[in-house]
CSV table of C-alpha atoms and ligand atoms in Angstrom, one decimal:
chain,number,residue,atom,x,y,z
A,36,MET,CA,21.6,-26.4,1.0
A,37,SER,CA,21.3,-23.6,3.6
A,38,THR,CA,17.9,-22.8,4.2
A,39,PRO,CA,16.0,-22.0,3.5
A,40,PRO,CA,15.2,-17.4,4.7
A,41,ARG,CA,12.2,-16.6,7.3
A,42,VAL,CA,10.9,-13.3,7.0
A,43,ARG,CA,8.1,-10.8,9.1
A,44,PHE,CA,5.8,-8.9,8.6
A,45,ALA,CA,5.4,-6.8,12.0
A,46,PRO,CA,3.0,-4.1,11.1
A,47,SER,CA,1.6,-1.9,14.5
A,48,PRO,CA,-1.9,-2.1,14.7
A,49,THR,CA,-2.6,1.2,15.7
A,50,GLY,CA,-4.2,2.6,12.4
A,51,PHE,CA,-5.4,1.8,8.8
A,52,LEU,CA,-3.0,-0.7,6.2
A,53,HIS,CA,-1.1,2.3,4.7
A,54,VAL,CA,0.6,1.3,1.3
A,55,GLY,CA,3.6,1.8,3.0
A,56,GLY,CA,3.3,-0.8,5.5
A,57,ALA,CA,1.1,-3.0,2.5
A,58,ARG,CA,4.3,-2.6,0.4
A,59,THR,CA,6.6,-3.7,3.0
A,60,ALA,CA,4.8,-6.8,3.4
A,61,LEU,CA,4.2,-7.9,-0.6
A,62,PHE,CA,8.3,-7.5,-0.6
A,63,ASN,CA,8.6,-10.1,2.7
A,64,TRP,CA,5.7,-11.6,0.5
A,65,LEU,CA,7.7,-11.6,-2.6
A,66,TYR,CA,10.9,-13.1,-0.9
A,67,ALA,CA,9.2,-15.6,1.3
A,68,ARG,CA,7.2,-16.9,-1.9
A,69,GLN,CA,11.0,-16.9,-4.3
A,70,THR,CA,13.1,-18.2,-1.6
A,71,GLY,CA,10.7,-20.8,-0.6
A,72,GLY,CA,10.9,-19.4,2.8
A,73,THR,CA,8.8,-18.4,5.5
A,74,LEU,CA,7.3,-15.1,6.0
A,75,VAL,CA,5.9,-15.0,9.6
A,76,LEU,CA,3.3,-12.0,10.3
A,77,ARG,CA,3.4,-10.8,13.8
A,78,ILE,CA,1.5,-7.8,15.4
A,79,GLU,CA,3.7,-5.3,17.1
A,80,ASP,CA,0.6,-4.7,19.2
A,81,THR,CA,2.3,-3.4,22.6
A,82,ASP,CA,0.8,0.1,22.3
A,83,ARG,CA,-1.8,-1.0,24.3
A,84,GLU,CA,-4.3,2.7,24.0
A,85,ARG,CA,-3.2,3.1,20.2
A,86,SER,CA,-3.5,-0.4,19.2
A,87,SER,CA,-6.7,-2.6,18.7
A,88,GLU,CA,-8.1,-4.8,17.3
A,89,ALA,CA,-10.1,-3.9,14.5
A,90,HIS,CA,-7.6,-2.5,13.4
A,91,THR,CA,-5.9,-5.4,13.8
A,92,GLN,CA,-8.6,-7.3,11.3
A,93,VAL,CA,-7.9,-4.4,9.0
A,94,ILE,CA,-4.8,-5.4,8.4
A,95,LEU,CA,-5.3,-9.1,8.4
A,96,ASP,CA,-8.3,-7.6,5.9
A,97,GLY,CA,-6.1,-5.7,3.5
A,98,LEU,CA,-3.7,-8.2,3.2
A,99,THR,CA,-6.2,-11.0,2.4
A,100,TRP,CA,-7.4,-8.8,-0.2
A,101,LEU,CA,-4.0,-8.1,-2.0
A,102,GLY,CA,-3.6,-11.5,-2.1
A,103,LEU,CA,-0.4,-12.3,1.2
A,104,ASP,CA,-0.4,-14.6,2.8
A,105,TRP,CA,1.4,-15.6,5.2
A,106,ASP,CA,2.8,-18.7,7.1
A,107,GLU,CA,2.5,-18.5,10.8
A,108,GLY,CA,1.6,-16.4,13.3
A,109,PRO,CA,-1.3,-14.2,13.4
A,110,LEU,CA,1.0,-13.5,16.6
A,111,PHE,CA,1.2,-11.1,19.3
A,112,GLN,CA,4.0,-9.3,20.4
A,113,GLY,CA,2.1,-8.6,23.9
A,114,ALA,CA,2.0,-12.1,24.7
A,115,HIS,CA,5.4,-12.4,24.8
A,116,ALA,CA,6.0,-9.5,27.5
A,117,ASP,CA,7.2,-11.8,30.0
A,118,ARG,CA,10.0,-12.9,27.5
A,119,HIS,CA,10.8,-9.5,26.6
A,120,ARG,CA,11.0,-8.7,30.0
A,121,GLU,CA,13.8,-12.2,31.1
A,122,ASP,CA,16.0,-10.6,27.9
A,123,ALA,CA,16.2,-7.6,29.6
A,124,LEU,CA,16.9,-8.5,33.0
A,125,ARG,CA,19.4,-11.9,31.4
A,126,LEU,CA,21.2,-7.8,30.3
A,127,LEU,CA,20.6,-6.8,33.2
A,128,ALA,CA,22.8,-9.9,35.0
A,129,ALA,CA,25.4,-10.3,32.4
A,130,GLY,CA,26.8,-6.5,33.6
A,131,LYS,CA,25.2,-5.6,29.6
A,132,ALA,CA,22.5,-3.4,31.3
A,133,TYR,CA,21.8,-1.2,34.4
A,134,LYS,CA,19.2,-0.2,36.5
A,135,ASP,CA,18.4,3.0,36.2
A,136,PHE,CA,17.5,5.1,39.6
A,137,MET,CA,16.8,8.8,38.0
A,138,THR,CA,13.6,10.5,38.3
A,139,ALA,CA,11.9,11.9,34.5
A,140,GLU,CA,13.9,15.4,36.2
A,141,GLU,CA,16.5,15.1,36.8
A,142,LEU,CA,16.9,14.0,33.5
A,143,THR,CA,15.7,16.9,31.8
A,144,ALA,CA,17.5,18.8,34.7
A,145,ALA,CA,21.0,17.0,32.8
A,146,ARG,CA,19.6,18.0,29.1
A,147,GLU,CA,19.0,21.2,29.7
A,148,GLU,CA,23.0,21.8,31.6
A,149,ALA,CA,24.2,20.1,28.1
A,150,LYS,CA,22.2,23.0,26.2
A,151,ALA,CA,23.4,25.2,28.3
A,152,GLU,CA,27.3,24.5,27.7
A,153,GLY,CA,26.6,23.7,24.3
A,154,ARG,CA,27.6,20.4,24.2
A,155,PRO,CA,25.5,17.2,23.1
A,156,PHE,CA,23.5,14.9,25.3
A,157,ARG,CA,24.5,11.6,25.2
A,158,TYR,CA,23.0,9.3,27.9
A,159,HIS,CA,26.1,7.3,28.9
A,160,ARG,CA,26.5,6.3,32.5
A,161,ALA,CA,29.5,7.4,33.7
A,162,GLU,CA,28.7,10.7,31.8
A,163,VAL,CA,24.7,11.1,33.0
A,164,GLY,CA,24.2,8.5,35.5
A,165,LEU,CA,23.6,8.8,39.2
A,166,PRO,CA,26.6,8.3,41.7
A,167,PRO,CA,26.6,5.4,42.7
A,168,GLU,CA,26.4,6.1,46.3
A,169,GLU,CA,23.3,7.2,45.6
A,170,THR,CA,22.4,4.6,43.0
A,171,ALA,CA,22.9,2.0,45.4
A,172,ARG,CA,20.6,4.1,48.7
A,173,ARG,CA,18.3,4.4,46.2
A,174,GLU,CA,18.2,0.7,45.5
A,175,ALA,CA,17.6,-0.1,49.7
A,176,ALA,CA,15.2,2.7,49.6
A,177,GLY,CA,12.9,0.3,46.7
A,178,MET,CA,12.5,3.5,44.4
A,179,PRO,CA,11.0,3.4,41.1
A,180,HIS,CA,13.6,2.6,38.0
A,181,ALA,CA,14.0,1.5,34.7
A,182,VAL,CA,16.6,-0.4,32.8
A,183,ARG,CA,19.4,0.9,30.2
A,184,PHE,CA,21.8,-1.1,27.7
A,185,ALA,CA,24.9,0.2,28.1
A,186,MET,CA,25.7,0.8,24.7
A,187,PRO,CA,28.7,-0.6,23.8
A,188,ASP,CA,31.9,1.5,22.5
A,189,GLU,CA,32.6,-0.1,19.7
A,190,GLU,CA,31.3,-0.3,15.7
A,191,LEU,CA,27.9,-1.0,14.8
A,192,ALA,CA,27.5,-1.9,11.2
A,193,TRP,CA,26.0,-4.3,8.1
A,194,ASP,CA,25.4,-5.2,4.9
A,195,ASP,CA,21.8,-3.1,4.1
A,196,ALA,CA,21.2,-5.3,1.3
A,197,VAL,CA,19.5,-2.5,-0.1
A,198,HIS,CA,21.4,0.9,0.7
A,199,GLY,CA,25.1,-0.9,1.3
A,200,ARG,CA,27.4,-0.3,4.5
A,201,ILE,CA,26.0,0.9,7.2
A,202,SER,CA,28.0,1.9,10.3
A,203,TRP,CA,27.6,3.7,12.8
A,204,GLN,CA,29.0,4.3,16.9
A,205,GLY,CA,27.9,3.0,19.7
A,206,ARG,CA,29.4,5.7,21.6
A,207,ASP,CA,27.6,8.0,19.2
A,208,LEU,CA,24.7,6.3,20.7
A,209,ASP,CA,22.6,6.3,23.7
A,210,ASP,CA,22.4,3.8,26.5
A,211,PHE,CA,18.8,3.1,25.8
A,212,ILE,CA,15.6,2.1,27.4
A,213,ILE,CA,14.5,-0.9,27.9
A,214,LEU,CA,12.7,-2.0,30.7
A,215,ARG,CA,10.0,0.4,31.8
A,216,SER,CA,9.6,1.4,35.4
A,217,ASP,CA,6.4,-0.6,35.3
A,218,GLY,CA,8.8,-3.9,33.8
A,219,THR,CA,7.2,-3.2,30.6
A,220,ALA,CA,9.9,-4.1,27.6
A,221,ILE,CA,10.8,-0.8,25.4
A,222,TYR,CA,10.3,-1.2,21.7
A,223,ASN,CA,13.8,-2.1,20.2
A,224,LEU,CA,14.7,-5.4,22.5
A,225,ALA,CA,11.0,-5.7,22.0
A,226,VAL,CA,11.5,-6.6,18.4
A,227,VAL,CA,15.1,-8.0,19.1
A,228,SER,CA,13.4,-10.8,21.4
A,229,ASP,CA,10.7,-11.1,19.4
A,230,ASP,CA,12.5,-11.3,15.8
A,231,VAL,CA,14.9,-13.9,17.7
A,232,ALA,CA,13.3,-16.1,19.1
A,233,MET,CA,11.4,-16.2,15.8
A,234,ARG,CA,14.2,-17.2,14.0
A,235,ILE,CA,13.8,-14.1,11.7
A,236,SER,CA,16.9,-14.0,9.3
A,237,HIS,CA,15.7,-11.0,7.1
A,238,VAL,CA,14.4,-7.7,8.1
A,239,ILE,CA,13.1,-6.6,5.3
A,240,ARG,CA,11.6,-2.6,5.9
A,241,GLY,CA,10.8,0.6,6.0
A,242,ASP,CA,13.6,3.2,5.5
A,243,ASP,CA,12.4,5.1,8.6
A,244,HIS,CA,14.0,2.8,11.3
A,245,VAL,CA,17.9,2.8,9.7
A,246,SER,CA,18.2,4.1,13.3
A,247,ASN,CA,16.4,1.7,15.4
A,248,THR,CA,19.2,-0.7,13.1
A,249,PRO,CA,22.5,0.0,15.0
A,250,LYS,CA,20.8,-0.6,18.8
A,251,GLN,CA,18.8,-3.9,17.4
A,252,ILE,CA,22.1,-5.1,16.1
A,253,ALA,CA,24.2,-3.9,20.0
A,254,LEU,CA,21.2,-5.6,21.3
A,255,TYR,CA,21.5,-8.8,19.7
A,256,ARG,CA,25.4,-9.2,20.5
A,257,ALA,CA,24.7,-8.8,23.9
A,258,LEU,CA,21.6,-11.3,24.3
A,259,GLY,CA,24.4,-13.4,21.9
A,260,HIS,CA,22.7,-13.9,18.9
A,261,PRO,CA,23.3,-14.0,15.7
A,262,VAL,CA,22.4,-10.8,14.1
A,263,PRO,CA,19.6,-10.5,10.6
A,264,THR,CA,20.2,-9.8,7.6
A,265,PHE,CA,19.0,-6.1,7.1
A,266,ALA,CA,17.3,-4.9,3.5
A,267,HIS,CA,15.5,-0.6,4.8
A,268,VAL,CA,13.0,-0.2,1.7
A,269,PRO,CA,12.5,4.0,0.7
A,270,MET,CA,10.4,6.2,2.1
A,271,ILE,CA,7.0,6.9,0.2
A,272,LEU,CA,6.7,10.4,-1.5
A,273,GLY,CA,3.8,11.8,-3.4
A,274,SER,CA,3.6,13.8,-6.6
A,275,ASP,CA,5.3,16.5,-4.9
A,276,GLY,CA,7.5,14.9,-2.9
A,277,LYS,CA,6.9,14.8,0.2
A,278,LYS,CA,5.9,12.4,2.6
A,279,LEU,CA,3.2,10.7,2.0
A,280,SER,CA,0.5,11.4,3.7
A,281,LYS,CA,-3.7,11.8,3.6
A,282,ARG,CA,-2.8,15.5,1.9
A,283,HIS,CA,-2.0,12.9,-1.0
A,284,GLY,CA,-5.5,11.2,-1.2
A,285,ALA,CA,-6.6,7.5,0.5
A,286,THR,CA,-3.4,6.0,1.2
A,287,ALA,CA,-5.7,3.1,3.4
A,288,VAL,CA,-5.2,0.2,1.0
A,289,GLY,CA,-9.0,0.1,2.3
A,290,ASP,CA,-10.4,3.0,0.5
A,291,TYR,CA,-8.4,2.1,-3.4
A,292,ARG,CA,-10.4,-1.1,-2.8
A,293,GLU,CA,-13.8,0.9,-2.3
A,294,GLU,CA,-12.8,3.3,-5.3
A,295,GLY,CA,-12.1,0.6,-7.2
A,296,ILE,CA,-8.9,-0.5,-8.2
A,297,LEU,CA,-8.5,-4.4,-8.5
A,298,PRO,CA,-6.2,-6.3,-5.9
A,299,ALA,CA,-3.6,-7.2,-8.9
A,300,ALA,CA,-3.1,-4.4,-10.0
A,301,MET,CA,-2.4,-2.4,-6.4
A,302,ARG,CA,0.0,-5.7,-6.6
A,303,ASN,CA,1.7,-5.0,-9.6
A,304,PHE,CA,2.0,-1.1,-8.7
A,305,LEU,CA,2.8,-1.5,-5.3
A,306,ALA,CA,6.0,-4.5,-6.5
A,307,LEU,CA,6.5,-1.5,-8.3
A,308,LEU,CA,7.3,1.3,-6.4
A,309,GLY,CA,10.6,1.2,-5.2
A,310,TRP,CA,11.8,-2.2,-7.1
A,311,SER,CA,12.8,-1.8,-10.7
A,312,PRO,CA,13.2,-5.5,-12.8
A,313,GLY,CA,16.1,-4.2,-13.4
A,314,ASN,CA,14.5,-2.6,-17.0
A,315,ASP,CA,11.4,-0.9,-18.2
A,316,ASP,CA,8.5,-3.6,-17.7
A,317,GLU,CA,5.3,-2.5,-16.1
A,318,VAL,CA,2.9,-5.0,-15.8
A,319,LEU,CA,4.0,-7.5,-14.4
A,320,PRO,CA,2.1,-10.5,-14.1
A,321,LEU,CA,2.3,-12.2,-10.4
A,322,ASP,CA,4.5,-14.8,-10.8
A,323,GLU,CA,7.1,-12.9,-13.1
A,324,VAL,CA,7.5,-10.6,-10.4
A,325,ILE,CA,8.3,-13.8,-7.9
A,326,ALA,CA,11.2,-15.1,-9.4
A,327,ARG,CA,12.3,-11.6,-10.9
A,328,PHE,CA,11.9,-10.2,-6.9
A,329,ASP,CA,15.8,-9.3,-6.1
A,330,LEU,CA,16.7,-7.3,-2.7
A,331,GLY,CA,19.4,-5.5,-4.6
A,332,GLY,CA,17.1,-4.4,-7.5
A,333,ILE,CA,14.9,-2.3,-3.9
A,334,MET,CA,16.4,1.6,-5.5
A,335,THR,CA,18.0,3.4,-2.6
A,336,LYS,CA,15.8,6.4,-3.1
A,337,PRO,CA,12.6,7.0,-2.1
A,338,ALA,CA,9.1,5.9,-4.6
A,339,VAL,CA,7.0,8.7,-5.4
A,340,PHE,CA,3.4,7.3,-5.9
A,341,ASP,CA,1.3,8.0,-8.6
A,342,THR,CA,-2.1,7.6,-8.0
A,343,THR,CA,-2.1,8.6,-12.4
A,344,LYS,CA,-0.1,5.0,-12.6
A,345,LEU,CA,-2.4,3.2,-10.6
A,346,GLU,CA,-5.1,3.7,-12.2
A,347,TRP,CA,-3.6,3.0,-15.3
A,348,MET,CA,-2.4,0.4,-14.5
A,349,ASN,CA,-5.6,-1.3,-12.8
A,350,GLY,CA,-7.1,-0.1,-17.1
A,351,GLN,CA,-4.2,-3.0,-17.9
A,352,TYR,CA,-5.5,-4.6,-15.7
A,353,LEU,CA,-9.2,-4.5,-17.0
A,354,SER,CA,-8.0,-5.1,-20.2
A,355,MET,CA,-7.0,-8.2,-19.9
A,356,LEU,CA,-8.7,-9.8,-17.5
A,357,PRO,CA,-12.1,-11.9,-18.9
A,358,ALA,CA,-15.2,-10.4,-18.4
A,359,GLU,CA,-16.4,-12.8,-16.3
A,360,GLU,CA,-13.5,-12.1,-13.1
A,361,LEU,CA,-15.1,-8.8,-13.0
A,362,LEU,CA,-18.5,-9.5,-12.7
A,363,ALA,CA,-18.7,-10.7,-9.7
A,364,PRO,CA,-16.6,-6.9,-8.2
A,365,VAL,CA,-19.4,-4.7,-11.1
A,366,GLU,CA,-22.8,-6.5,-9.8
A,367,ARG,CA,-21.4,-5.4,-6.4
A,368,GLU,CA,-20.8,-1.8,-7.4
A,369,LEU,CA,-24.2,-2.3,-8.9
A,370,ALA,CA,-26.0,-3.0,-6.6
A,371,ARG,CA,-23.9,-0.4,-4.6
A,372,LEU,CA,-25.6,2.3,-6.8
A,373,GLY,CA,-29.0,1.0,-6.5
A,374,ILE,CA,-28.7,-0.1,-9.5
A,375,ASP,CA,-30.4,-3.2,-10.6
A,376,PRO,CA,-29.8,-4.6,-14.2
A,377,ALA,CA,-33.1,-6.6,-14.2
A,378,GLY,CA,-31.7,-9.9,-15.5
A,379,ARG,CA,-29.1,-8.2,-18.1
A,380,ASP,CA,-26.5,-10.6,-19.5
A,381,LEU,CA,-24.0,-8.2,-18.1
A,382,LEU,CA,-20.9,-9.7,-20.2
A,383,PRO,CA,-21.3,-8.4,-23.2
A,384,VAL,CA,-21.7,-4.5,-21.5
A,385,ILE,CA,-18.9,-4.9,-19.6
A,386,GLU,CA,-16.2,-6.5,-22.4
A,387,ALA,CA,-17.6,-3.6,-24.1
A,388,VAL,CA,-16.5,-0.7,-21.4
A,389,LYS,CA,-14.2,-2.5,-19.2
A,390,ALA,CA,-11.2,-1.8,-21.8
A,391,ARG,CA,-11.5,2.5,-21.6
A,392,SER,CA,-12.3,2.4,-17.7
A,393,ARG,CA,-9.6,2.8,-15.2
A,394,THR,CA,-11.4,1.8,-12.0
A,395,ILE,CA,-14.1,-1.5,-11.4
A,396,THR,CA,-16.1,1.7,-10.4
A,397,VAL,CA,-15.9,3.8,-13.5
A,398,VAL,CA,-17.0,0.2,-15.1
A,399,ALA,CA,-19.6,0.2,-13.0
A,400,GLU,CA,-20.8,3.7,-13.9
A,401,GLN,CA,-20.4,2.8,-17.3
A,402,VAL,CA,-22.4,-0.1,-17.5
A,403,ALA,CA,-25.0,1.2,-15.3
A,404,ALA,CA,-25.0,3.6,-18.5
A,405,ARG,CA,-25.8,1.3,-20.8
A,406,LEU,CA,-28.7,-0.2,-19.3
A,407,PRO,CA,-32.7,1.1,-19.9
A,408,GLY,CA,-33.2,3.8,-17.8
A,409,ALA,CA,-30.0,5.3,-16.8
A,410,THR,CA,-30.0,8.4,-16.2
A,411,LEU,CA,-27.4,10.5,-18.6
A,412,PRO,CA,-26.1,14.1,-17.0
A,413,ARG,CA,-24.6,15.6,-20.3
A,414,ASP,CA,-20.7,16.1,-19.4
A,415,ASP,CA,-18.4,19.4,-19.7
A,416,LYS,CA,-17.3,18.1,-23.4
A,417,ALA,CA,-20.9,17.0,-24.2
A,418,HIS,CA,-22.3,20.8,-23.9
A,419,LYS,CA,-19.1,21.7,-25.6
A,420,LEU,CA,-19.9,19.8,-28.7
A,421,ILE,CA,-23.5,20.8,-28.7
A,422,ASP,CA,-22.7,24.7,-29.0
A,423,LYS,CA,-20.5,23.8,-31.9
A,424,LEU,CA,-22.6,22.0,-33.6
A,425,GLY,CA,-26.0,24.3,-33.6
A,426,ASP,CA,-29.2,23.0,-35.4
A,427,ARG,CA,-26.4,20.5,-36.9
A,428,PHE,CA,-26.4,18.7,-33.8
A,429,ALA,CA,-29.5,17.7,-33.8
A,430,ILE,CA,-30.1,17.7,-38.0
A,431,ASN,CA,-27.4,15.0,-38.4
A,432,LEU,CA,-28.7,13.6,-35.1
A,433,GLY,CA,-31.8,13.2,-36.5
A,434,LEU,CA,-30.6,11.5,-40.0
A,435,ALA,CA,-28.7,9.1,-38.4
A,436,ARG,CA,-32.1,8.2,-36.3
A,437,GLU,CA,-33.6,8.1,-39.7
A,438,ALA,CA,-31.6,5.3,-41.4
A,439,LEU,CA,-30.9,3.6,-37.5
A,440,THR,CA,-34.4,3.4,-37.1
A,441,ALA,CA,-34.4,1.0,-40.3
A,442,VAL,CA,-32.4,-1.7,-39.6
A,443,VAL,CA,-34.2,-4.2,-38.2
A,444,GLU,CA,-33.6,-5.9,-35.0
A,445,SER,CA,-31.9,-9.3,-36.3
A,446,ALA,CA,-29.0,-7.0,-38.4
A,447,TRP,CA,-28.6,-4.6,-35.3
A,448,GLN,CA,-25.2,-6.0,-35.2
A,449,PRO,CA,-21.7,-3.9,-34.8
A,450,ALA,CA,-20.6,-4.5,-38.0
A,451,HIS,CA,-24.0,-3.9,-40.5
A,452,LEU,CA,-24.5,-0.4,-38.0
A,453,GLU,CA,-21.3,0.8,-38.5
A,454,THR,CA,-22.1,0.7,-43.3
A,455,VAL,CA,-25.3,2.2,-41.5
A,456,ILE,CA,-23.7,5.6,-39.7
A,457,LYS,CA,-20.5,5.5,-42.2
A,458,ALA,CA,-23.7,5.6,-45.1
A,459,VAL,CA,-25.5,8.5,-43.3
A,460,ALA,CA,-22.0,10.3,-43.2
A,461,GLU,CA,-21.3,10.2,-46.9
A,462,GLU,CA,-25.4,10.6,-48.1
A,463,GLY,CA,-24.9,13.5,-46.4
A,464,GLY,CA,-21.5,15.4,-46.8
A,465,LEU,CA,-20.8,15.2,-43.2
A,466,LYS,CA,-17.8,14.7,-41.4
A,467,LEU,CA,-18.0,10.9,-40.1
A,468,GLY,CA,-17.2,13.1,-36.4
A,469,ASP,CA,-20.3,15.1,-36.7
A,470,VAL,CA,-22.3,11.4,-37.3
A,471,MET,CA,-20.9,10.2,-34.5
A,472,GLN,CA,-20.4,12.7,-31.5
A,473,PRO,CA,-23.6,13.1,-31.2
A,474,ILE,CA,-24.9,10.0,-31.4
A,475,ARG,CA,-22.9,9.0,-28.2
A,476,VAL,CA,-23.9,12.1,-26.7
A,477,ALA,CA,-27.9,10.8,-26.5
A,478,LEU,CA,-26.5,7.3,-25.6
A,479,THR,CA,-24.4,8.7,-22.9
A,480,GLY,CA,-24.1,12.3,-21.8
A,481,GLY,CA,-20.4,12.6,-22.8
A,482,THR,CA,-17.9,11.8,-26.2
A,483,VAL,CA,-15.9,8.9,-25.3
A,484,SER,CA,-16.8,5.4,-25.8
A,485,GLU,CA,-16.4,2.0,-27.5
A,486,PRO,CA,-16.7,2.5,-30.9
A,487,VAL,CA,-20.2,4.7,-31.7
A,488,HIS,CA,-21.2,0.7,-33.6
A,489,GLU,CA,-20.2,-1.6,-30.3
A,490,LEU,CA,-22.0,1.2,-28.2
A,491,LEU,CA,-25.2,0.7,-30.3
A,492,ALA,CA,-25.5,-2.7,-29.9
A,493,VAL,CA,-24.5,-2.5,-27.4
A,494,ILE,CA,-27.5,-1.0,-25.8
A,495,GLY,CA,-29.6,-2.7,-28.2
A,496,ARG,CA,-31.9,-1.1,-30.6
A,497,ASP,CA,-35.3,-0.3,-28.9
A,498,GLU,CA,-33.2,1.4,-25.7
A,499,SER,CA,-30.4,3.3,-28.5
A,500,LEU,CA,-33.0,4.5,-30.8
A,501,ARG,CA,-35.1,6.0,-27.7
A,502,ARG,CA,-32.2,8.0,-26.9
A,503,ILE,CA,-31.8,8.8,-30.1
A,504,THR,CA,-35.4,10.5,-29.9
A,505,ALA,CA,-35.1,12.1,-26.2
A,506,ALA,CA,-31.7,13.2,-27.7
B,1260,LIG,N1,6.1,-2.0,13.9
B,1260,LIG,C1,6.7,-1.3,13.5
B,1260,LIG,C2,6.2,-0.7,12.9
B,1260,LIG,O1,5.3,-0.7,12.0
B,1260,LIG,C3,8.2,-2.3,12.2
B,1260,LIG,C4,9.1,-2.6,13.1
B,1260,LIG,C5,10.3,-3.8,12.1
B,1260,LIG,O2,9.5,-3.3,11.3
B,1260,LIG,O3,10.8,-4.2,12.8
B,1260,LIG,O4,6.2,0.3,12.0
């Protein structure tokens, strides 16, 4: 039996948990859960200036909210600076890296010279490096130096689990710095050093890292370690085809949480962002995603982040979930809106509105609109309806009120109320909609809701009649 995979999610705590990061985390998590593997969480906090503990916390909270747990960590990259340095020095001792005493000015001059002569600039020891005597002189003088990796002249190729074969030539890549003159390791070395130490078998990460991979492969080989499997997941674009950014709306997972998206819906949505189950299935329970997920099903072309689809997905989850499960988030939302349900049983109200709502926030607003004392601003569609019906708005509402007033409390039930409203329309020779819509506007301020007889039942007799009279 082969050893179960070890994967990692390695965010840099330099910002919030971006939806792209969350998607990468999810794919790693799905792979680990499906294969009985291990997910390591590694916080890549080596950029001291941009990293913060607050961001780390936001990332951990975001993962937890999404229901993504990890088996090891969080480990902090910064805590392993010594190992990174040792690995670099090992390469230096083995002659696979060299000391570079070139100053920043000299480097710039070399670049400009190449540009002036119209040749591509590549930092290769033989072409760009200082003459050996000069290197020796600077070394003897104790001048500061970086350590550069001597890029081998060989093919650096891998079978990407998503993209298939990708191949680079070492000679097309620079001898890149692995250790700065202050003794800190550069990104690519730190990542490889950590992935080796953590025995990572599969690196599942964003497409933006494809160009790092050949350098990392060269480092694995130089350090004498097997190269892991790489899977580069496609970028996420906004609906206009441009890289997803703030311009497209919320990009932080926390914003969607605020907007009332359910974690289960977000997870389902993210799973389908770049991965296909192989057919048109959209609403996939988590168990099924775990069972069906495969790296080969990840698409090579960029995924489009469609907010409308996310809301639709959320609506699907809202209608599937029992009202009980929505109670706590709705109560939180009501509290945020400053609304006190005053001991009212909210479950039937949530039940009535959840199927027609796309977010928890909307559920809460709809619930609030059905509680006594709600303010009911009329929306545009309501105004249009009133304009269209003219006098009939008040007349029809009056007829409905008369009939509904005759319904006693114990008979105030959906089925009976439906019969009463139908009778009003029939007796008055009116279109059913012309009776129902005015009631809806009177009860909610809008023209869309659950069926009117259910709406009346949810709001209750006294409050319904009060609203109709007020309208
Ligand atoms: N820290 C890197 C990032 O946030 C990920 C590194 C990796 O996955 O190899 O983009």
